[in-house]
Coordinates of C-alpha atoms and ligand atoms in Angstrom, one line a residue:
X1 CA 62.6 142.3 -65.7
X2 CA 63.6 145.3 -64.6
X3 CA 67.0 147.1 -64.4
X4 CA 70.4 145.4 -62.2
X5 CA 71.1 142.3 -62.3
X6 CA 69.4 139.6 -60.8
X7 CA 71.5 136.0 -58.7
X8 CA 69.4 133.1 -58.0
X9 CA 70.3 133.2 -53.9
X10 CA 70.2 129.8 -52.3
X11 CA 69.2 130.9 -49.4
X12 CA 65.6 132.5 -49.9
X13 CA 65.5 130.8 -53.3
X14 CA 64.3 133.6 -55.7
X15 CA 66.0 135.5 -58.6
X16 CA 66.4 138.8 -56.4
X17 CA 68.3 142.2 -57.4
X18 CA 71.7 142.1 -56.6
X19 CA 71.9 145.5 -54.5
X20 CA 75.7 145.9 -52.8
X21 CA 76.3 146.2 -49.3
X22 CA 78.7 149.0 -50.0
X23 CA 77.8 150.8 -52.6
X24 CA 79.5 150.5 -55.5
X25 CA 81.0 147.2 -54.1
X26 CA 80.6 143.3 -53.8
X27 CA 82.7 141.2 -51.8
X28 CA 82.2 137.3 -53.1
X29 CA 83.9 135.0 -51.8
X30 CA 84.4 131.2 -53.4
X31 CA 85.1 128.2 -51.6
X32 CA 88.9 127.0 -53.2
X33 CA 90.7 123.8 -54.1
X34 CA 91.5 121.1 -51.6
X35 CA 95.2 121.1 -53.2
X36 CA 96.3 116.8 -52.7
X37 CA 95.8 116.2 -56.5
X38 CA 95.5 117.7 -59.9
X39 CA 92.3 120.1 -60.3
X40 CA 89.9 118.9 -63.3
X41 CA 88.1 120.1 -65.4
X42 CA 85.2 119.5 -63.5
X43 CA 86.6 120.8 -60.2
X44 CA 87.2 124.1 -62.8
X45 CA 82.9 124.6 -63.5
X46 CA 82.8 126.4 -60.0
X47 CA 85.3 129.3 -60.7
X48 CA 84.9 129.2 -64.4
X49 CA 81.4 130.1 -63.1
X50 CA 82.6 132.2 -60.0
X51 CA 84.4 134.5 -62.7
X52 CA 81.0 134.7 -64.3
X53 CA 79.5 136.6 -61.6
X54 CA 83.1 138.4 -61.4
X55 CA 82.8 140.1 -64.7
X56 CA 79.3 140.2 -64.5
X57 CA 79.6 143.2 -61.2
X58 CA 82.1 144.2 -62.6
X59 CA 80.0 145.2 -66.1
X60 CA 77.1 146.7 -63.5
X61 CA 80.0 149.5 -63.1
X62 CA 80.7 147.6 -59.5
X63 CA 84.5 147.2 -57.4
X64 CA 85.6 143.6 -56.5
X65 CA 86.8 142.0 -54.4
X66 CA 87.7 138.8 -54.9
X67 CA 88.7 136.1 -52.4
X68 CA 89.7 132.1 -53.3
X69 CA 90.7 130.4 -50.4
X70 CA 92.9 127.1 -50.9
X71 CA 92.5 124.4 -48.1
X72 CA 95.4 122.3 -47.9
X73 CA 94.7 120.5 -44.2
X74 CA 92.0 119.6 -42.5
X75 CA 90.4 118.8 -45.3
X76 CA 89.1 114.5 -45.0
X77 CA 87.9 111.9 -47.2
X78 CA 84.2 112.1 -45.8
X79 CA 83.0 116.2 -46.1
X80 CA 81.4 115.7 -42.5
X81 CA 84.4 114.9 -41.2
X82 CA 85.7 111.3 -41.3
X83 CA 88.2 109.7 -42.5
X84 CA 91.6 110.5 -43.2
X85 CA 93.2 114.2 -43.9
X86 CA 93.4 114.0 -47.8
X87 CA 96.6 116.1 -47.4
X88 CA 98.4 113.5 -44.9
X89 CA 97.3 110.6 -47.4
X90 CA 98.4 112.1 -50.6
X91 CA 101.7 113.4 -48.4
X92 CA 102.3 109.4 -46.8
X93 CA 101.0 107.7 -50.1
X94 CA 104.0 109.5 -51.9
X95 CA 106.6 110.0 -48.8
X96 CA 106.3 113.6 -50.2
X97 CA 105.7 116.5 -48.0
X98 CA 102.2 118.3 -47.2
X99 CA 103.3 122.0 -48.5
X100 CA 105.5 120.4 -51.4
X101 CA 101.9 118.6 -52.7
X102 CA 100.0 121.7 -51.6
X103 CA 102.2 123.7 -53.6
X104 CA 102.8 122.5 -57.0
X105 CA 98.6 121.5 -57.0
X106 CA 98.2 124.8 -56.0
X107 CA 99.5 126.0 -58.9
X108 CA 98.2 124.1 -61.5
X109 CA 94.6 125.1 -61.1
X110 CA 96.5 128.5 -60.9
X111 CA 97.9 127.4 -64.1
X112 CA 94.7 126.0 -65.5
X113 CA 92.1 129.1 -64.6
X114 CA 94.6 131.2 -66.2
X115 CA 94.7 129.3 -69.1
X116 CA 90.2 129.5 -68.9
X117 CA 90.8 133.1 -68.9
X118 CA 90.0 133.7 -65.4
X119 CA 92.2 136.3 -63.5
X120 CA 93.5 135.0 -60.2
X121 CA 91.5 136.8 -57.1
X122 CA 92.7 139.1 -54.9
X123 CA 92.7 138.4 -52.7
X124 CA 93.8 134.0 -52.2
X125 CA 94.2 132.5 -48.5
X126 CA 96.1 129.8 -47.9
X127 CA 94.4 127.5 -44.7
X128 CA 97.5 125.9 -43.3
X129 CA 98.3 131.0 -43.4
X130 CA 95.8 131.6 -40.7
X131 CA 95.7 128.9 -37.9
X132 CA 95.5 131.8 -35.3
X133 CA 92.4 133.0 -37.1
X134 CA 90.3 129.9 -36.8
X135 CA 91.5 129.4 -33.6
X136 CA 90.5 132.8 -32.6
X137 CA 87.4 131.9 -33.9
X138 CA 86.6 128.4 -32.3
X139 CA 87.6 130.4 -29.4
X140 CA 84.5 132.7 -29.8
X141 CA 82.6 129.8 -30.2
X142 CA 83.8 128.4 -27.0
X143 CA 83.0 131.8 -25.2
X144 CA 79.4 131.5 -26.8
X145 CA 79.4 128.1 -25.7
X146 CA 78.2 126.2 -28.7
X147 CA 81.7 123.9 -28.8
X148 CA 81.8 120.4 -26.2
X149 CA 84.4 118.0 -26.1
X150 CA 84.1 115.0 -27.0
X151 CA 87.5 112.6 -27.7
X152 CA 89.0 113.2 -30.8
X153 CA 88.5 116.9 -31.6
X154 CA 85.9 120.0 -30.4
X155 CA 82.7 119.5 -31.9
X156 CA 80.3 123.0 -33.1
X157 CA 76.0 122.1 -31.3
X158 CA 74.0 123.1 -33.2
X159 CA 71.4 122.8 -31.1
X160 CA 72.8 125.9 -30.1
X161 CA 72.7 126.6 -33.2
X162 CA 68.5 127.0 -34.5
X163 CA 68.7 127.8 -37.9
X164 CA 71.2 125.8 -38.7
X165 CA 68.9 123.8 -41.4
X166 CA 67.5 126.9 -43.3
X167 CA 70.2 127.0 -45.9
X168 CA 69.6 123.8 -46.8
X169 CA 66.4 123.0 -46.1
X170 CA 67.5 119.9 -44.2
X171 CA 65.3 117.4 -42.8
X172 CA 67.1 117.1 -39.7
X173 CA 65.5 114.8 -37.5
X174 CA 65.0 112.6 -40.5
X175 CA 68.9 112.3 -41.3
X176 CA 69.8 112.1 -37.4
X177 CA 67.7 108.9 -37.2
X178 CA 68.8 107.2 -40.8
X179 CA 72.7 108.4 -39.3
X180 CA 72.7 106.9 -36.8
X181 CA 71.5 103.6 -37.5
X182 CA 74.7 103.6 -39.3
X183 CA 77.4 105.1 -37.0
X184 CA 77.4 105.6 -33.4
X185 CA 79.1 108.2 -31.7
X186 CA 80.1 110.8 -29.1
X187 CA 78.9 113.3 -31.5
X188 CA 75.4 115.3 -29.8
X189 CA 73.9 115.4 -32.9
X190 CA 74.3 113.4 -35.7
X191 CA 74.9 117.4 -38.3
X192 CA 77.0 118.8 -34.9
X193 CA 80.7 119.3 -37.1
X194 CA 84.4 119.6 -35.9
X195 CA 86.5 122.6 -35.4
X196 CA 89.1 121.4 -33.9
X197 CA 90.4 118.1 -33.8
X198 CA 93.5 116.1 -31.8
X199 CA 96.4 115.0 -33.6
X200 CA 95.6 110.6 -33.1
X201 CA 98.0 109.4 -30.4
X202 CA 101.1 107.0 -32.1
X203 CA 99.8 109.5 -35.9
X204 CA 103.0 111.4 -36.5
X205 CA 101.2 114.4 -39.1
X206 CA 102.9 116.4 -41.2
X207 CA 101.0 118.8 -40.0
X208 CA 99.5 120.0 -36.2
X209 CA 99.5 123.1 -33.8
X210 CA 99.1 124.1 -30.9
X211 CA 96.4 125.2 -29.4
X212 CA 93.9 126.0 -25.8
X213 CA 92.5 122.4 -26.6
X214 CA 95.5 120.4 -27.6
X215 CA 97.9 119.3 -30.6
X216 CA 96.2 119.1 -33.5
X217 CA 94.6 121.1 -36.6
X218 CA 92.3 122.9 -38.0
X219 CA 88.5 121.6 -38.7
X220 CA 87.8 122.2 -42.8
X221 CA 84.8 124.4 -42.3
X222 CA 85.8 126.7 -39.6
X223 CA 89.0 128.3 -42.5
X224 CA 86.5 129.5 -44.8
X225 CA 84.7 131.4 -42.1
X226 CA 87.6 132.9 -40.4
X227 CA 89.3 133.8 -43.1
X228 CA 86.5 134.9 -45.5
X229 CA 85.4 136.9 -42.8
X230 CA 89.0 138.3 -42.3
X231 CA 89.2 139.7 -46.2
X232 CA 85.6 140.6 -46.6
X233 CA 83.9 142.0 -42.8
X234 CA 81.3 140.1 -41.1
X235 CA 79.1 140.8 -43.2
X236 CA 79.3 140.5 -47.1
X237 CA 77.4 140.3 -50.5
X238 CA 78.2 136.5 -52.6
X239 CA 79.8 133.5 -51.0
X240 CA 80.0 131.0 -54.1
X241 CA 80.6 127.1 -54.1
X242 CA 80.1 123.2 -55.3
X243 CA 76.4 122.4 -55.5
X244 CA 77.8 119.7 -52.6
X245 CA 78.7 122.1 -50.3
X246 CA 75.4 123.3 -49.7
X247 CA 73.9 120.7 -47.1
X248 CA 77.7 120.5 -44.8
X249 CA 80.1 122.8 -45.4
X250 CA 78.2 126.4 -46.0
X251 CA 75.3 125.2 -43.5
X252 CA 78.4 124.7 -40.9
X253 CA 80.1 127.6 -42.2
X254 CA 77.0 129.9 -41.3
X255 CA 75.8 128.1 -38.5
X256 CA 80.6 128.9 -36.8
X257 CA 80.4 132.2 -38.4
X258 CA 77.0 133.9 -37.5
X259 CA 77.4 132.5 -33.7
X260 CA 81.3 133.2 -33.0
X261 CA 80.1 137.1 -34.3
X262 CA 76.9 137.4 -32.7
X263 CA 74.5 138.1 -36.0
X264 CA 71.5 137.2 -38.0
X265 CA 73.2 137.2 -41.8
X266 CA 76.8 136.6 -42.2
X267 CA 76.1 136.4 -46.0
X268 CA 72.9 137.8 -48.4
X269 CA 73.5 135.8 -51.5
X270 CA 73.8 132.0 -52.1
X271 CA 74.9 130.8 -55.2
X272 CA 76.1 127.2 -56.1
X273 CA 77.2 126.0 -58.8
X274 CA 75.5 122.7 -59.8
X275 CA 78.6 119.1 -61.6
X276 CA 79.8 117.6 -64.5
X277 CA 78.8 115.2 -65.2
X278 CA 80.6 112.3 -67.1
X279 CA 80.2 108.7 -68.4
X280 CA 77.0 109.3 -66.2
X281 CA 78.7 109.9 -63.2
X282 CA 80.3 113.3 -61.2
X283 CA 82.9 114.0 -63.0
X284 CA 85.0 113.2 -59.5
X285 CA 89.0 112.3 -58.3
X286 CA 87.5 109.2 -55.7
X287 CA 85.5 107.8 -59.1
X288 CA 88.5 108.9 -61.5
X289 CA 86.0 109.4 -64.5
X290 CA 88.7 112.4 -64.9
X291 CA 90.1 115.0 -67.5
X292 CA 92.6 116.8 -66.2
X293 CA 92.9 120.5 -69.4
X294 CA 95.8 119.0 -69.8
X295 CA 94.2 116.1 -70.8
X296 CA 92.5 118.3 -73.3
X297 CA 94.9 120.1 -75.2
X298 CA 97.4 116.7 -75.6
X299 CA 94.1 115.8 -77.6
X300 CA 94.4 118.7 -80.1
X301 CA 91.7 121.1 -78.1
X302 CA 92.1 124.8 -77.1
X303 CA 91.9 125.7 -73.5
X304 CA 89.3 128.5 -74.2
X305 CA 87.5 126.3 -76.3
X306 CA 87.1 123.9 -72.9
X307 CA 85.2 127.6 -71.2
X308 CA 83.2 128.2 -74.4
X309 CA 81.7 124.4 -73.6
X310 CA 81.2 125.7 -70.4
X311 CA 79.5 128.2 -71.1
X312 CA 77.0 126.7 -73.4
X313 CA 74.8 125.7 -69.8
X314 CA 73.2 127.1 -67.3
X315 CA 75.6 126.7 -64.2
X316 CA 72.3 126.0 -63.0
X317 CA 71.9 122.6 -64.6
X318 CA 73.8 120.5 -65.2
X319 CA 76.4 119.7 -67.5
X320 CA 77.4 115.7 -69.2
X321 CA 80.9 115.6 -70.8
X322 CA 81.6 114.2 -73.4
X323 CA 84.1 113.8 -76.0
X324 CA 82.3 114.8 -79.6
X325 CA 80.5 117.2 -77.6
X326 CA 83.5 119.0 -76.6
X327 CA 85.2 117.7 -79.8
X328 CA 81.9 120.5 -81.0
X329 CA 82.9 123.1 -78.7
X330 CA 86.2 123.0 -79.6
X331 CA 84.3 123.6 -83.2
X332 CA 82.0 126.2 -82.4
X333 CA 85.2 128.0 -80.2
X334 CA 87.1 128.5 -83.3
X335 CA 84.7 129.0 -85.4
X336 CA 83.6 131.9 -83.7
X337 CA 86.4 133.6 -83.6
X338 CA 87.6 132.7 -87.0
X339 CA 84.0 135.0 -87.7
X340 CA 84.6 137.4 -85.1
X341 CA 88.0 138.3 -86.2
X342 CA 87.2 138.4 -90.2
X343 CA 85.7 141.5 -89.2
X344 CA 87.0 144.9 -90.7
X345 CA 87.2 147.9 -88.6
X346 CA 84.9 149.2 -92.0
X347 CA 81.8 151.4 -91.3
X348 CA 82.1 152.8 -88.0
X349 CA 80.2 151.9 -85.2
X350 CA 76.8 152.9 -84.7
X351 CA 76.3 153.4 -81.1
X352 CA 73.2 153.1 -81.4
X353 CA 72.9 150.2 -82.4
X354 CA 75.6 149.4 -80.3
X355 CA 72.8 149.8 -77.5
X356 CA 69.9 148.2 -79.1
X357 CA 71.3 145.1 -80.3
X358 CA 73.3 144.7 -77.2
X359 CA 70.2 144.2 -75.6
X360 CA 69.5 140.7 -75.4
X361 CA 72.9 140.0 -75.0
X362 CA 73.2 142.2 -71.3
X363 CA 69.3 141.3 -70.7
X364 CA 71.2 137.6 -70.6
X365 CA 73.5 138.2 -68.3
X366 CA 71.4 140.0 -65.9
X367 CA 68.7 137.8 -66.5
X368 CA 71.0 135.6 -63.5
X369 CA 74.6 135.0 -65.5
X370 CA 72.6 133.3 -68.3
X371 CA 75.6 132.5 -70.6
X372 CA 74.2 130.1 -73.2
X373 CA 71.8 132.9 -74.2
X374 CA 74.7 135.5 -73.6
X375 CA 77.3 133.1 -76.5
X376 CA 73.8 132.9 -78.9
X377 CA 73.7 136.7 -78.7
X378 CA 77.9 137.0 -79.7
X379 CA 77.4 134.4 -81.9
X380 CA 73.5 136.5 -83.5
X381 CA 76.4 139.9 -83.6
X382 CA 79.2 138.2 -85.3
X383 CA 76.5 137.2 -88.5
X384 CA 74.3 139.9 -88.4
X385 CA 75.2 141.9 -91.8
X386 CA 73.0 144.4 -90.8
X387 CA 75.5 146.4 -88.9
X388 CA 79.2 147.5 -90.0
X389 CA 82.1 145.8 -89.2
X390 CA 83.1 148.2 -86.8
X391 CA 79.6 148.2 -84.5
X392 CA 80.3 144.3 -84.6
X393 CA 83.1 144.6 -83.0
X394 CA 82.2 146.8 -81.5
X395 CA 79.4 144.3 -79.9
X396 CA 82.1 141.7 -79.9
X397 CA 84.0 143.7 -77.7
X398 CA 81.5 144.3 -75.3
X399 CA 80.0 140.9 -74.6
X400 CA 84.0 139.2 -74.2
X401 CA 84.6 141.5 -71.8
X402 CA 82.0 138.5 -69.6
X403 CA 82.1 135.6 -72.0
X404 CA 86.2 136.0 -71.3
X405 CA 86.7 133.9 -74.9
X406 CA 89.4 136.4 -75.7
X407 CA 86.7 136.9 -79.2
X408 CA 89.7 139.5 -80.9
X409 CA 92.4 138.9 -79.9
X410 CA 92.6 135.0 -80.0
X411 CA 95.3 133.6 -81.4
X412 CA 94.3 130.3 -82.9
X413 CA 97.7 128.6 -83.1
X414 CA 98.1 127.2 -86.3
X415 CA 99.6 123.3 -85.2
X416 CA 97.2 122.8 -83.2
X417 CA 94.8 121.0 -85.3
X418 CA 91.7 118.3 -85.0
X419 CA 92.4 114.7 -84.8
X420 CA 90.7 112.4 -87.8
X421 CA 93.1 109.8 -88.7
X422 CA 92.1 109.2 -91.4
X423 CA 92.7 113.1 -92.8
X424 CA 95.8 112.9 -91.6
X425 CA 97.5 109.6 -92.6
X426 CA 95.8 111.4 -96.4
X427 CA 98.1 114.2 -95.8
X428 CA 101.1 112.1 -94.4
X429 CA 100.5 110.2 -97.7
X430 CA 100.7 114.0 -100.1
X431 CA 103.7 115.0 -98.0
X432 CA 105.0 111.2 -98.6
X433 CA 104.8 112.2 -102.6
X434 CA 105.8 115.0 -102.5
X435 CA 109.6 114.1 -101.1
X436 CA 109.0 112.2 -104.2
X437 CA 108.7 114.4 -106.5
X438 CA 105.6 113.1 -107.6
X439 CA 104.0 116.1 -107.8
X440 CA 100.6 115.2 -110.5
X441 CA 99.6 112.3 -106.5
X442 CA 100.4 114.9 -104.2
X443 CA 97.8 117.4 -105.9
X444 CA 95.4 114.2 -106.5
X445 CA 95.3 114.0 -102.6
X446 CA 95.4 118.0 -102.0
X447 CA 91.8 118.0 -104.8
X448 CA 90.5 114.5 -103.0
X449 CA 90.9 116.1 -99.4
X450 CA 89.6 120.2 -100.7
X451 CA 86.4 118.3 -101.9
X452 CA 85.6 117.5 -98.7
X453 CA 85.8 120.6 -97.3
X454 CA 90.3 120.2 -96.1
X455 CA 92.5 122.5 -96.7
X456 CA 95.7 121.9 -96.6
X457 CA 98.7 124.2 -95.7
X458 CA 102.3 123.9 -96.1
X459 CA 104.4 125.3 -93.1
X460 CA 108.4 125.1 -91.8
X461 CA 107.1 123.1 -89.8
X462 CA 104.9 121.3 -91.7
X463 CA 101.6 120.4 -93.0
X464 CA 98.6 121.1 -90.9
X465 CA 95.8 121.1 -92.3
X466 CA 92.0 122.7 -91.3
X467 CA 88.1 121.7 -92.0
X468 CA 86.5 125.1 -94.1
X469 CA 84.4 127.0 -92.2
X470 CA 80.4 126.1 -93.3
Ligands
AMP501 P1 87.7 119.0 -54.0 O1 89.1 120.1 -54.6 O2 87.0 118.8 -54.2 O3 86.9 120.1 -52.8 O4 86.3 120.0 -55.3 C1 86.2 121.9 -55.7 C2 85.6 122.7 -55.7 O5 85.1 121.9 -56.6 C3 84.1 121.6 -54.4 O6 83.8 123.1 -55.1 C4 83.2 121.0 -55.6 O7 81.5 121.5 -55.6 C5 84.2 121.0 -56.8 N1 83.7 120.0 -58.2 C6 84.0 119.0 -57.4 N2 83.5 118.3 -58.9 C7 82.8 118.8 -60.0 C8 82.4 118.6 -61.2 N3 82.0 117.0 -61.4 N4 81.5 119.1 -61.5 C9 81.5 120.4 -60.8 N5 81.8 120.8 -59.8 C10 82.8 119.9 -58.7
ZN502 ZN1 84.4 126.8 -48.1

């Protein structure tokens, strides 16, 4: 592979060298969360992935503008414009204001992102703050004759956009046949999608606005087109999202944007990340098989251990979450941090060795963000005794600017430790023996644990135990 950062482009289905539209700058838009409930760890994968991308672009010396939206209106329970508005539904069920729910879960998402080492985006834009921009784009579409009105809203007519099927290689005829059997609607084609939905008569919505077409709310897809264009311009470099967005949401975004703006190529590189599965299915709110980050923390795991877990799979591969895999990632992360932090500043930095020994790591990053390969390279570097500790530190600092694991500076909280009921019981028994001044018994238990590699440290908050590193 030649010089530069290579990224897999869903649009061309190829790994391509990244060439920014504007030299020295990269504009990135990532589809953000729908904030009607807590974001689970599956939901965090798109943002870990986008962070990995942004860090790799910065490692190329590019200035990056990263824009993420927050969907706080208009996302219906079915991505294809059917069902209820997720925000309104959550508000009705809880008796709360939709804005209040949105604010709570936006904050939870931001806090969890930060705990995972993800910096805040340069622009964080809410759909409800950009209603005029969305109305304006729908007007442009209307002026181009790409819309039509039916009883529940204004729709985009995909027949007016011949490239509609290109991004996801859709078989529209087959899709049309399959969907028509199930639903008979007023839509001209089953893939047509809502731009503006009318507020239903007799239903009191919390979130609705006036528009040239009547009171209602924007369809979900239009917000991403309107806001990305506002903040990144009429064409921009990279658009990211979950793999589920490819056939509907992103195909719709392209149709709207390219038609409204009258351009051939709105976005150069489309990137999609695969799902995290759990218990044999996609981890998802609707299936109920979810953990949020706090659940992991409550069971004694470190937030950055989840980042480490994420880095163990390539973003385009489906990843399976299990409690055991997560516990192993937690041990692996702690071990890597402990080894990195045990390195002294001795031996001076050998710049030549930094250049040569960093090559594998850099190649991994530039090969479509190959994080598992980069993680293996970092693990190798930390143990490479042919290099001085100071050289290894310099290399790890470079690796970590991309991996974001805080390898040299993370404070491993002593109080957070693995859970093991048997060891917990033995440690408690030793503590009881100490309090009863039964020193021989206390020592016997300590020795028994030491024989299996478990050391106990007595702290003002009580004893904590740790397995010694292999
Ligand atoms: P939502 O808040 O449901 O709109 O989801 C936000 C993002 O998370 C979308 O880009 C989804 O593609 C993504 N997502 C949801 N569940 C998972 C999962 N189990 N693994 C990876 N990504 C997911
Ligand atoms: Zn989007």
